[in-house]
Amino acid sequence: MAFTRKRQREQQLQLYSKERFSLLLLNLEEYYFEQHTAFHVQHQGSPEERKIRGSLKICSKSVIFEPDAISQPILKIPLRDCLKIGKHGENGANKHFAKAKSLGISLIFSQVYFIKEHNIVAPYKIERGKMEYVFQLEVSGKVEDVVETLLQLHRASCLDKLGDQMAMITAILQSRLARTSFDKNRFQSVSEKLHMECKAEMVTPLVTNPGHVCITDTNLYFQPLNGYPKPVVQITLQDVRRIYKRRHGLMPLGLEVFCTEDDLCSDIYLKFYEPQDRDDLYFYIATYLEHHVAEHTAESYMLQWQRGHLSNYQYLLHLNNLADRSCNDLSQYPVFPWVISDYSSPELDLSNPATFRDLSKPVGALNPERLERLLTRYQEMPEPKFMYGSHYSSPGYVLFYLVRIAPEYMLCLQNGRFDNADRMFNSIAETWKNCLDGATDFKELIPEFYDEDASFLINSLKLDLGKRQGGQMVDDVELPAWASMFHPLTYEGGVDLNSIEDPDDKVAMLTQILEFGQTPKQLFVTPHPRRITPKFKSLSQASSYNASMTDSPVSPGEESFEDLTEESKTLAWNNITKLQLHEQYKIHKEAVTGIAVSCNGSSVFTTSQDSTLKMFSKESKMLQRSISFSNMALSSCLLLPGDTTVISSSWDNNVYFYSIAFGRRQDTLMGHDDAVSKICWHNDRLYSASWDSTVKVWSGVPAEMPGTKRHQFDLLAELEHDVSVNTINLNAVSTLLVSGTKEGLVNIWDLTTATLLHQISCHSGTVCDAAFSPDSRHVLSTGVDGCLNVIDVQTGMLISSMASEEPQRCFVWDGNSVLSGSRTGELLVWDLLGAKVSERIQGHTGAVTCIWMNEQCSSIITGGEDRQVMFWKLQY
C-alpha cells in the first residue's frame, strides 16, 4: 500500500542521514519556521561545563534542539511552559560572563520532553520542574532576532483562547511569507517562463509545511519557507499523470499531483490559502495535461473494472482517490470494507454465504441488537440528531492499524504516547468482534489489509508497545486460525543478513533460517493464467464415431474455427491503428448513407442521399447497377441472408426490397408516417426506425421463389418515442435494441417483451450512432455534441463519457476500442479504457457518414459526404 511504501522510502533515506528531526515532532497545527546551528551549554561556568552541538529549531508552539550525537535525546520545550525567555548574560550574575563570552539564549521553563534517545522510537520521556537551558548560536549576531521571535511566539502560546492563539500564529506566518518569494535561481532552466506564483502549504500526514508555489511552462515547484525536507520540491509537468482538486478541512483548498497511474501515494499535495489560487494552478496544469494525459472519471474506471482490466483492489483505490481520499490526509485516508465475517474457523468456507459480511449495510447496522439500541437513542436525542457517535475512518483508526510501521505518527497524534496496551490492534478477530458489538466502534479497514505487504501486522521495529492485563507483551497482530502464515524469516528478502553487525546475532539468525525451512522463491507476481485445453465434441455428436475416436479432440476446422475467428478479431483490433487506405471510388452524386457487402465480399451495395442504390463489383472494380426507387434520399441498406435481396430505407417513409437475381424491386413496405432513418434484420424480423417517433418490429416471411412473390409483413410491436428516432441497432442475439433520438436520448429496449428498460439523456443534440458491445454488456453512443458515451446495459448508468473536437457520425467497436468516422473526414481510433485517441487516420474530405467492417475485423469500407466509397485494409 502507498502509505507503507512511502514510510519505507523515508526510512531508506534516513539510513544516509543523521537527522532525526521530522515534522512529526511538532504538535498538530504547528509550523516549523527556522533552524540555527547551536550549542546546548550544560553546567555553564563550572568545571563540568560541556557544549553539545546540534540544531535549534524554532517552531510556532515549541523550541526543539536536535543534538548531532544520536546518543543524545532530542529536546522539545513547549513555549506555553516557558516562564522566561531572554538573552543569557545580560543581567545579574551573568553580566561579567557576557563580556567575555558570546551571548546565549536562556529558556526558563517547567517541562521538557526527551525524544529518540539513541535514535530509538519510543514514548516521550517528560521531566517536570523549574529549570533553565542555555543555547549559544554559532552565528552570535542572530541571538537578538531569535529571542524576539521566541517572545512573539510565546505571547501567542499564552493566549487563553485557542482561536486567538491560531490567529496570531497565522498572522506571524503570513508576515514571513509576505517578506519572501520563490527563489527564481532554483529554476531548472534559464529559459523557463513563469506562469504563476502564490503561497501554499505542502501537506503530509498530520502536518503541513508553508512555502511558495511556482509554476512555469515546464515545471511545478514548491519552496518550503524553512527549507525542510529539502530546499525545493520540483515536478516536471511532462511526468504528471493525474491531478485532483481536494477538500482540505472541508474547504476547497487542496490540490494533489501524481506522476504515476496506479499508486495512491501522490508526488505532492498542496493546500492553498485561497480557492482561486488552487483553481488557477489547477487550470495551468490541466491545460498542459489535456494534450498529454487522458482524464479519468469514476465511470471510466468502472468500465475498466467491468472489463476485467482492473482488480477489485485497484478499482477501490481509484474510487477512493476520486472521492478525495488520500494517504497524505489521515482524516480522509482510503477506506476498504470488512469482507470476511468468520475469524474463528480453522478453515475458511468460501461456499458458505455466512462467511462473508453483508456489504449492503454499513458496519453500524450489521448487528441487529446494537442497531436497535442506536435507533432508540436516535429517536430520544435532541436536535441535531445523529446515528453513530464515531466515524468509520479517522486518523486514530488509521494509526490504530498502522502503529507498528508508523509509530512516530501515533506519537504525534497522541502527544508522545502509545495507546493503552489492551486498546491496541492486537488481534484481527478481536477487532472484528468489537466492530460488531462495541457501542462506539464502527471502523472499516484500510487498503493495507488487501495488499501483498503484510508488514503492518508485524512488530519488526521491536517497539515497546506495552503489556496487556494478562501479562503478555503487545507484539505481532494475532491472525485468524485460517490464516496460516509461515514465519517471515522463511521468505526470500525476509531479513537482510548483511545489515546484522553483531556476529552472534548473525549466526543465530542464519541457524534459525536453515533449521526452520524456507519458502520457495516466488516466480510469478500476477495470477497464473489458466491452462488452455482443447474442446471436445458432445457425446451425442461423437456417438456416430467409432470407440477409438470418442475421446479425441475435434478435428481442426470444426469448433476450433471459432477460436481462430476470435483470435483473428483480437489481432485485428490490436492492430487497428495500422489501417491503410487501399482503394477509393466516387460512385454517388451526394453523401453516401449506407453500406452492405455480400458474404463472399465480391459485391458492395451503397445508398446515398442522391436517392440511388448502387451495386459495385470489387473484382472488376466497376459499377454494375444503379437503382432509384423514388426521388427522395435513401438512408440505409442491408442484405438479407443468402445475398438474394437488398433492403433500403428511404426518406419517403418507405422500405424497399430489391431482388438482386431478377434485377427489380420486389416489394415496398409502407409502414411509417415520416422518413425511415435506419433498418435492421434478424431471424426473419425487420426493425425500422423513423422520424415519426417510432421503431416498428415486423415479421418478414421470405418469398418461396425470389422475385416472384412479395413478402408478407405483420406488425409485431411498436416501440413509441417522444421524438424522432435517428438510429437503431440490435445486440448479437437480437434480444435487445438500442435507439438514439434527435433530442439526445438513448433508449434500451427488451425485445422479448417490447418494453423500455432504460432511457438515458446523455447527448445535447441528435444521437448519430449507437451500438452494443459484442458481449451486450455496454452500449456506445455518439452525438452531434462530440461526445462518446458508454452506458451499462444492466443498470442504465452512464459509466464513461469522452469528448471529441468534432462529432463522430458513425463507428464500429469491440467493447474496448472504437474506430469512428469524424465530421472532419478522419478515422479516429479510441482507447476507451485509457480514455484517449490512439490514432488519427486521414480519409475523406468531408464527414464520414457510414462505416462497415467484415466479421474478421480486417477489412473496412467507409462512405462520406465527399461521395467517396473508401476501401481500407489492416497492414500487420
CSV table of N, CA, C and O in Angstrom, one decimal, residues 555-640:
chain,number,residue,atom,x,y,z
A,555,SER,N,-11.5,-32.3,-34.8
A,555,SER,CA,-10.5,-32.0,-35.8
A,555,SER,C,-10.4,-30.5,-36.1
A,555,SER,O,-11.4,-29.8,-35.9
A,556,PRO,N,-9.3,-30.1,-36.5
A,556,PRO,CA,-9.2,-28.6,-36.9
A,556,PRO,C,-10.1,-28.3,-38.0
A,556,PRO,O,-10.3,-29.1,-38.9
A,557,GLY,N,-10.7,-27.2,-37.9
A,557,GLY,CA,-11.7,-26.8,-39.0
A,557,GLY,C,-13.1,-26.9,-38.5
A,557,GLY,O,-14.0,-26.4,-39.2
A,558,GLU,N,-13.4,-27.5,-37.3
A,558,GLU,CA,-14.7,-27.6,-36.8
A,558,GLU,C,-14.9,-26.5,-35.8
A,558,GLU,O,-14.8,-25.3,-36.0
A,559,GLU,N,-15.1,-26.9,-34.5
A,559,GLU,CA,-15.3,-25.9,-33.4
A,559,GLU,C,-14.0,-25.0,-33.2
A,559,GLU,O,-14.1,-23.9,-32.8
A,560,SER,N,-12.8,-25.5,-33.5
A,560,SER,CA,-11.6,-24.7,-33.4
A,560,SER,C,-11.6,-23.5,-34.3
A,560,SER,O,-10.9,-22.6,-34.1
A,561,PHE,N,-12.5,-23.6,-35.4
A,561,PHE,CA,-12.5,-22.4,-36.3
A,561,PHE,C,-13.1,-21.2,-35.5
A,561,PHE,O,-12.6,-20.1,-35.8
A,562,GLU,N,-14.0,-21.4,-34.6
A,562,GLU,CA,-14.5,-20.3,-33.8
A,562,GLU,C,-13.3,-19.6,-33.0
A,562,GLU,O,-13.2,-18.4,-33.0
A,563,ASP,N,-12.5,-20.4,-32.4
A,563,ASP,CA,-11.3,-19.9,-31.7
A,563,ASP,C,-10.4,-19.1,-32.6
A,563,ASP,O,-9.9,-18.0,-32.3
A,564,LEU,N,-10.2,-19.6,-33.9
A,564,LEU,CA,-9.4,-18.9,-34.8
A,564,LEU,C,-10.0,-17.6,-35.2
A,564,LEU,O,-9.3,-16.6,-35.4
A,565,THR,N,-11.3,-17.6,-35.4
A,565,THR,CA,-12.0,-16.3,-35.7
A,565,THR,C,-11.9,-15.3,-34.6
A,565,THR,O,-11.6,-14.1,-34.9
A,566,GLU,N,-12.1,-15.7,-33.4
A,566,GLU,CA,-11.9,-14.8,-32.3
A,566,GLU,C,-10.5,-14.3,-32.1
A,566,GLU,O,-10.3,-13.1,-31.8
A,567,GLU,N,-9.6,-15.2,-32.4
A,567,GLU,CA,-8.2,-14.8,-32.4
A,567,GLU,C,-7.8,-13.8,-33.4
A,567,GLU,O,-7.1,-12.8,-33.2
A,568,SER,N,-8.4,-14.0,-34.6
A,568,SER,CA,-8.1,-13.0,-35.7
A,568,SER,C,-8.8,-11.7,-35.4
A,568,SER,O,-8.2,-10.6,-35.7
A,569,LYS,N,-9.9,-11.7,-34.8
A,569,LYS,CA,-10.6,-10.4,-34.4
A,569,LYS,C,-9.7,-9.7,-33.4
A,569,LYS,O,-9.5,-8.4,-33.5
A,570,THR,N,-9.2,-10.4,-32.4
A,570,THR,CA,-8.4,-9.7,-31.4
A,570,THR,C,-7.1,-9.2,-32.0
A,570,THR,O,-6.7,-8.0,-31.7
A,571,LEU,N,-6.5,-10.0,-32.9
A,571,LEU,CA,-5.3,-9.5,-33.6
A,571,LEU,C,-5.6,-8.2,-34.4
A,571,LEU,O,-4.8,-7.3,-34.4
A,572,ALA,N,-6.8,-8.3,-35.1
A,572,ALA,CA,-7.1,-7.1,-35.9
A,572,ALA,C,-7.3,-5.9,-35.1
A,572,ALA,O,-6.8,-4.8,-35.4
A,573,TRP,N,-8.0,-6.0,-34.0
A,573,TRP,CA,-8.3,-4.8,-33.1
A,573,TRP,C,-7.0,-4.3,-32.4
A,573,TRP,O,-6.8,-3.1,-32.2
A,574,ASN,N,-6.1,-5.2,-32.2
A,574,ASN,CA,-4.8,-4.8,-31.6
A,574,ASN,C,-4.0,-4.0,-32.6
A,574,ASN,O,-3.1,-3.3,-32.2
A,575,ASN,N,-4.3,-4.2,-33.9
A,575,ASN,CA,-3.5,-3.5,-34.9
A,575,ASN,C,-4.3,-2.5,-35.7
A,575,ASN,O,-4.0,-2.1,-36.8
A,576,ILE,N,-5.5,-2.1,-35.1
A,576,ILE,CA,-6.4,-1.2,-35.8
A,576,ILE,C,-5.8,0.1,-36.2
A,576,ILE,O,-6.2,0.8,-37.1
A,577,THR,N,-4.8,0.5,-35.5
A,577,THR,CA,-4.1,1.8,-35.8
A,577,THR,C,-3.3,1.7,-37.1
A,577,THR,O,-2.9,2.8,-37.6
A,578,LYS,N,-3.1,0.5,-37.6
A,578,LYS,CA,-2.3,0.3,-38.8
A,578,LYS,C,-3.2,0.3,-40.0
A,578,LYS,O,-2.8,-0.2,-41.1
A,579,LEU,N,-4.4,0.8,-39.9
A,579,LEU,CA,-5.3,0.8,-41.0
A,579,LEU,C,-4.8,1.7,-42.2
A,579,LEU,O,-4.3,2.8,-41.9
A,580,GLN,N,-4.8,1.2,-43.4
A,580,GLN,CA,-4.3,1.9,-44.6
A,580,GLN,C,-5.4,1.9,-45.7
A,580,GLN,O,-6.0,0.9,-45.9
A,581,LEU,N,-5.5,3.0,-46.4
A,581,LEU,CA,-6.4,3.2,-47.5
A,581,LEU,C,-5.9,2.3,-48.7
A,581,LEU,O,-4.7,2.4,-49.1
A,582,HIS,N,-6.8,1.5,-49.2
A,582,HIS,CA,-6.4,0.6,-50.3
A,582,HIS,C,-6.9,1.1,-51.6
A,582,HIS,O,-6.2,1.1,-52.6
A,583,GLU,N,-8.2,1.4,-51.7
A,583,GLU,CA,-8.8,1.9,-52.9
A,583,GLU,C,-9.9,2.9,-52.6
A,583,GLU,O,-10.5,2.8,-51.4
A,584,GLN,N,-10.3,3.7,-53.5
A,584,GLN,CA,-11.4,4.6,-53.3
A,584,GLN,C,-12.1,4.9,-54.6
A,584,GLN,O,-11.5,5.0,-55.7
A,585,TYR,N,-13.5,5.1,-54.6
A,585,TYR,CA,-14.3,5.3,-55.8
A,585,TYR,C,-15.4,6.3,-55.5
A,585,TYR,O,-16.0,6.3,-54.5
A,586,LYS,N,-15.6,7.2,-56.5
A,586,LYS,CA,-16.7,8.1,-56.3
A,586,LYS,C,-17.8,7.6,-57.2
A,586,LYS,O,-17.8,7.8,-58.5
A,587,ILE,N,-18.8,7.0,-56.6
A,587,ILE,CA,-19.9,6.4,-57.4
A,587,ILE,C,-21.3,7.0,-57.1
A,587,ILE,O,-22.3,6.6,-57.7
A,588,HIS,N,-21.3,8.0,-56.3
A,588,HIS,CA,-22.6,8.7,-56.0
A,588,HIS,C,-22.5,10.2,-56.3
A,588,HIS,O,-21.3,10.7,-56.3
A,589,LYS,N,-23.6,10.8,-56.4
A,589,LYS,CA,-23.6,12.3,-56.6
A,589,LYS,C,-23.9,13.1,-55.3
A,589,LYS,O,-23.8,14.3,-55.3
A,590,GLU,N,-24.3,12.4,-54.3
A,590,GLU,CA,-24.5,13.0,-52.9
A,590,GLU,C,-23.8,12.1,-51.9
A,590,GLU,O,-23.2,11.1,-52.2
A,591,ALA,N,-24.0,12.5,-50.6
A,591,ALA,CA,-23.4,11.8,-49.5
A,591,ALA,C,-23.8,10.3,-49.5
A,591,ALA,O,-25.0,10.0,-49.7
A,592,VAL,N,-22.9,9.5,-49.2
A,592,VAL,CA,-23.2,8.0,-49.0
A,592,VAL,C,-23.8,7.8,-47.6
A,592,VAL,O,-23.3,8.3,-46.6
A,593,THR,N,-24.9,7.0,-47.6
A,593,THR,CA,-25.6,6.8,-46.3
A,593,THR,C,-25.6,5.4,-45.8
A,593,THR,O,-25.9,5.2,-44.6
A,594,GLY,N,-25.3,4.4,-46.6
A,594,GLY,CA,-25.3,3.1,-46.1
A,594,GLY,C,-24.4,2.1,-46.9
A,594,GLY,O,-24.2,2.4,-48.1
A,595,ILE,N,-23.9,1.1,-46.3
A,595,ILE,CA,-23.0,0.1,-47.0
A,595,ILE,C,-23.4,-1.3,-46.6
A,595,ILE,O,-23.7,-1.6,-45.4
A,596,ALA,N,-23.5,-2.2,-47.5
A,596,ALA,CA,-23.8,-3.6,-47.3
A,596,ALA,C,-22.9,-4.4,-48.2
A,596,ALA,O,-22.7,-4.0,-49.4
A,597,VAL,N,-22.4,-5.6,-47.8
A,597,VAL,CA,-21.5,-6.3,-48.6
A,597,VAL,C,-21.9,-7.8,-48.6
A,597,VAL,O,-22.3,-8.3,-47.6
A,598,SER,N,-21.8,-8.4,-49.7
A,598,SER,CA,-22.2,-9.8,-49.9
A,598,SER,C,-21.2,-10.7,-49.1
A,598,SER,O,-20.1,-10.3,-48.7
A,599,CYS,N,-21.7,-11.9,-48.8
A,599,CYS,CA,-20.9,-12.8,-47.9
A,599,CYS,C,-19.5,-13.1,-48.4
A,599,CYS,O,-18.5,-13.2,-47.7
A,600,ASN,N,-19.4,-13.3,-49.8
A,600,ASN,CA,-18.1,-13.6,-50.3
A,600,ASN,C,-17.3,-12.3,-50.6
A,600,ASN,O,-16.1,-12.4,-51.0
A,601,GLY,N,-17.9,-11.2,-50.3
A,601,GLY,CA,-17.1,-9.9,-50.4
A,601,GLY,C,-17.0,-9.4,-51.7
A,601,GLY,O,-16.3,-8.3,-51.9
A,602,SER,N,-17.6,-10.0,-52.7
A,602,SER,CA,-17.4,-9.5,-54.1
A,602,SER,C,-18.2,-8.3,-54.5
A,602,SER,O,-17.8,-7.6,-55.4
A,603,SER,N,-19.4,-8.2,-53.9
A,603,SER,CA,-20.3,-7.2,-54.3
A,603,SER,C,-20.6,-6.2,-53.1
A,603,SER,O,-20.8,-6.7,-52.0
A,604,VAL,N,-20.5,-4.9,-53.4
A,604,VAL,CA,-20.7,-3.9,-52.4
A,604,VAL,C,-21.9,-3.1,-52.8
A,604,VAL,O,-22.0,-2.5,-53.9
A,605,PHE,N,-22.9,-2.9,-51.9
A,605,PHE,CA,-24.1,-2.1,-52.1
A,605,PHE,C,-24.0,-0.9,-51.3
A,605,PHE,O,-23.7,-0.9,-50.1
A,606,THR,N,-24.4,0.3,-51.9
A,606,THR,CA,-24.3,1.5,-51.1
A,606,THR,C,-25.6,2.3,-51.4
A,606,THR,O,-26.2,2.2,-52.6
A,607,THR,N,-26.0,3.1,-50.5
A,607,THR,CA,-27.2,4.0,-50.7
A,607,THR,C,-26.7,5.4,-50.4
A,607,THR,O,-25.6,5.7,-49.8
A,608,SER,N,-27.4,6.4,-51.0
A,608,SER,CA,-27.0,7.8,-50.9
A,608,SER,C,-28.2,8.7,-50.8
A,608,SER,O,-29.3,8.4,-51.1
A,609,GLN,N,-27.8,10.0,-50.5
A,609,GLN,CA,-28.9,11.0,-50.5
A,609,GLN,C,-29.2,11.4,-51.9
A,609,GLN,O,-30.2,12.2,-52.1
A,610,ASP,N,-28.5,10.8,-52.9
A,610,ASP,CA,-28.9,11.1,-54.3
A,610,ASP,C,-30.1,10.2,-54.7
A,610,ASP,O,-30.4,10.1,-55.9
A,611,SER,N,-30.6,9.4,-53.8
A,611,SER,CA,-31.8,8.6,-54.0
A,611,SER,C,-31.5,7.2,-54.7
A,611,SER,O,-32.4,6.5,-55.0
A,612,THR,N,-30.2,6.9,-54.8
A,612,THR,CA,-29.9,5.7,-55.6
A,612,THR,C,-29.3,4.6,-54.7
A,612,THR,O,-28.6,4.9,-53.7
A,613,LEU,N,-29.5,3.4,-55.1
A,613,LEU,CA,-28.9,2.2,-54.6
A,613,LEU,C,-27.9,1.7,-55.6
A,613,LEU,O,-28.3,1.5,-56.8
A,614,LYS,N,-26.6,1.6,-55.3
A,614,LYS,CA,-25.6,1.2,-56.2
A,614,LYS,C,-25.1,-0.2,-55.9
A,614,LYS,O,-24.9,-0.5,-54.7
A,615,MET,N,-24.7,-0.9,-56.9
A,615,MET,CA,-24.1,-2.2,-56.8
A,615,MET,C,-22.7,-2.2,-57.4
A,615,MET,O,-22.6,-2.0,-58.6
A,616,PHE,N,-21.6,-2.4,-56.7
A,616,PHE,CA,-20.3,-2.2,-57.2
A,616,PHE,C,-19.5,-3.5,-57.0
A,616,PHE,O,-19.6,-4.2,-56.0
A,617,SER,N,-18.8,-3.9,-58.1
A,617,SER,CA,-18.0,-5.1,-58.0
A,617,SER,C,-16.6,-4.9,-57.6
A,617,SER,O,-15.9,-4.1,-58.2
A,618,LYS,N,-16.2,-5.5,-56.5
A,618,LYS,CA,-14.8,-5.4,-56.1
A,618,LYS,C,-13.8,-6.0,-57.0
A,618,LYS,O,-12.7,-5.6,-57.1
A,619,GLU,N,-14.3,-7.1,-57.7
A,619,GLU,CA,-13.4,-7.9,-58.5
A,619,GLU,C,-13.1,-7.1,-59.8
A,619,GLU,O,-11.9,-6.9,-60.2
A,620,SER,N,-14.1,-6.6,-60.5
A,620,SER,CA,-13.9,-5.8,-61.7
A,620,SER,C,-13.7,-4.4,-61.5
A,620,SER,O,-13.3,-3.6,-62.4
A,621,LYS,N,-13.9,-3.9,-60.2
A,621,LYS,CA,-13.7,-2.5,-59.9
A,621,LYS,C,-14.6,-1.6,-60.7
A,621,LYS,O,-14.2,-0.5,-61.2
A,622,MET,N,-15.8,-2.1,-61.0
A,622,MET,CA,-16.8,-1.4,-61.8
A,622,MET,C,-18.2,-1.3,-61.2
A,622,MET,O,-18.6,-2.2,-60.4
A,623,LEU,N,-18.9,-0.3,-61.5
A,623,LEU,CA,-20.3,-0.1,-61.1
A,623,LEU,C,-21.1,-1.0,-61.9
A,623,LEU,O,-21.1,-0.9,-63.2
A,624,GLN,N,-21.9,-1.9,-61.3
A,624,GLN,CA,-22.7,-2.9,-62.0
A,624,GLN,C,-24.1,-2.5,-62.2
A,624,GLN,O,-24.8,-2.7,-63.2
A,625,ARG,N,-24.7,-1.9,-61.1
A,625,ARG,CA,-26.1,-1.4,-61.2
A,625,ARG,C,-26.3,-0.1,-60.4
A,625,ARG,O,-25.6,0.2,-59.5
A,626,SER,N,-27.3,0.6,-60.9
A,626,SER,CA,-27.8,1.8,-60.2
A,626,SER,C,-29.3,1.8,-60.2
A,626,SER,O,-29.9,1.8,-61.3
A,627,ILE,N,-29.9,1.8,-59.0
A,627,ILE,CA,-31.3,1.7,-58.9
A,627,ILE,C,-31.9,2.9,-58.2
A,627,ILE,O,-31.3,3.3,-57.2
A,628,SER,N,-33.0,3.4,-58.7
A,628,SER,CA,-33.7,4.5,-58.0
A,628,SER,C,-35.1,4.1,-57.7
A,628,SER,O,-35.8,3.7,-58.6
A,629,PHE,N,-35.5,4.2,-56.5
A,629,PHE,CA,-36.9,3.9,-56.1
A,629,PHE,C,-37.8,5.1,-56.1
A,629,PHE,O,-39.0,4.9,-56.2
A,630,SER,N,-37.3,6.2,-55.8
A,630,SER,CA,-38.1,7.5,-55.7
A,630,SER,C,-37.1,8.6,-55.9
A,630,SER,O,-35.9,8.4,-56.0
A,631,ASN,N,-37.6,9.8,-55.8
A,631,ASN,CA,-36.7,11.0,-55.8
A,631,ASN,C,-36.3,11.5,-54.5
A,631,ASN,O,-35.7,12.5,-54.3
A,632,MET,N,-36.5,10.7,-53.4
A,632,MET,CA,-36.1,11.0,-52.1
A,632,MET,C,-34.8,10.3,-51.7
A,632,MET,O,-34.6,9.2,-52.2
A,633,ALA,N,-34.1,10.8,-50.7
A,633,ALA,CA,-32.9,10.2,-50.3
A,633,ALA,C,-33.1,8.8,-49.7
A,633,ALA,O,-34.1,8.6,-49.0
A,634,LEU,N,-32.1,7.9,-49.9
A,634,LEU,CA,-32.1,6.6,-49.2
A,634,LEU,C,-31.2,6.8,-48.0
A,634,LEU,O,-30.1,7.4,-48.0
A,635,SER,N,-31.6,6.2,-46.8
A,635,SER,CA,-30.9,6.4,-45.6
A,635,SER,C,-30.0,5.2,-45.1
A,635,SER,O,-29.1,5.4,-44.3
A,636,SER,N,-30.3,4.0,-45.5
A,636,SER,CA,-29.5,2.8,-45.1
A,636,SER,C,-29.8,1.7,-46.0
A,636,SER,O,-30.8,1.7,-46.7
A,637,CYS,N,-29.0,0.6,-45.9
A,637,CYS,CA,-29.3,-0.6,-46.6
A,637,CYS,C,-28.7,-1.8,-45.9
A,637,CYS,O,-27.8,-1.7,-45.1
A,638,LEU,N,-29.3,-3.0,-46.2
A,638,LEU,CA,-28.7,-4.2,-45.7
A,638,LEU,C,-29.1,-5.4,-46.6
A,638,LEU,O,-30.0,-5.3,-47.5
A,639,LEU,N,-28.3,-6.5,-46.6
A,639,LEU,CA,-28.5,-7.7,-47.4
A,639,LEU,C,-29.2,-8.7,-46.5
A,639,LEU,O,-28.8,-9.0,-45.4
A,640,LEU,N,-30.2,-9.4,-47.1
A,640,LEU,CA,-30.9,-10.5,-46.4
A,640,LEU,C,-30.0,-11.7,-46.5
A,640,LEU,O,-29.2,-11.9,-47.4
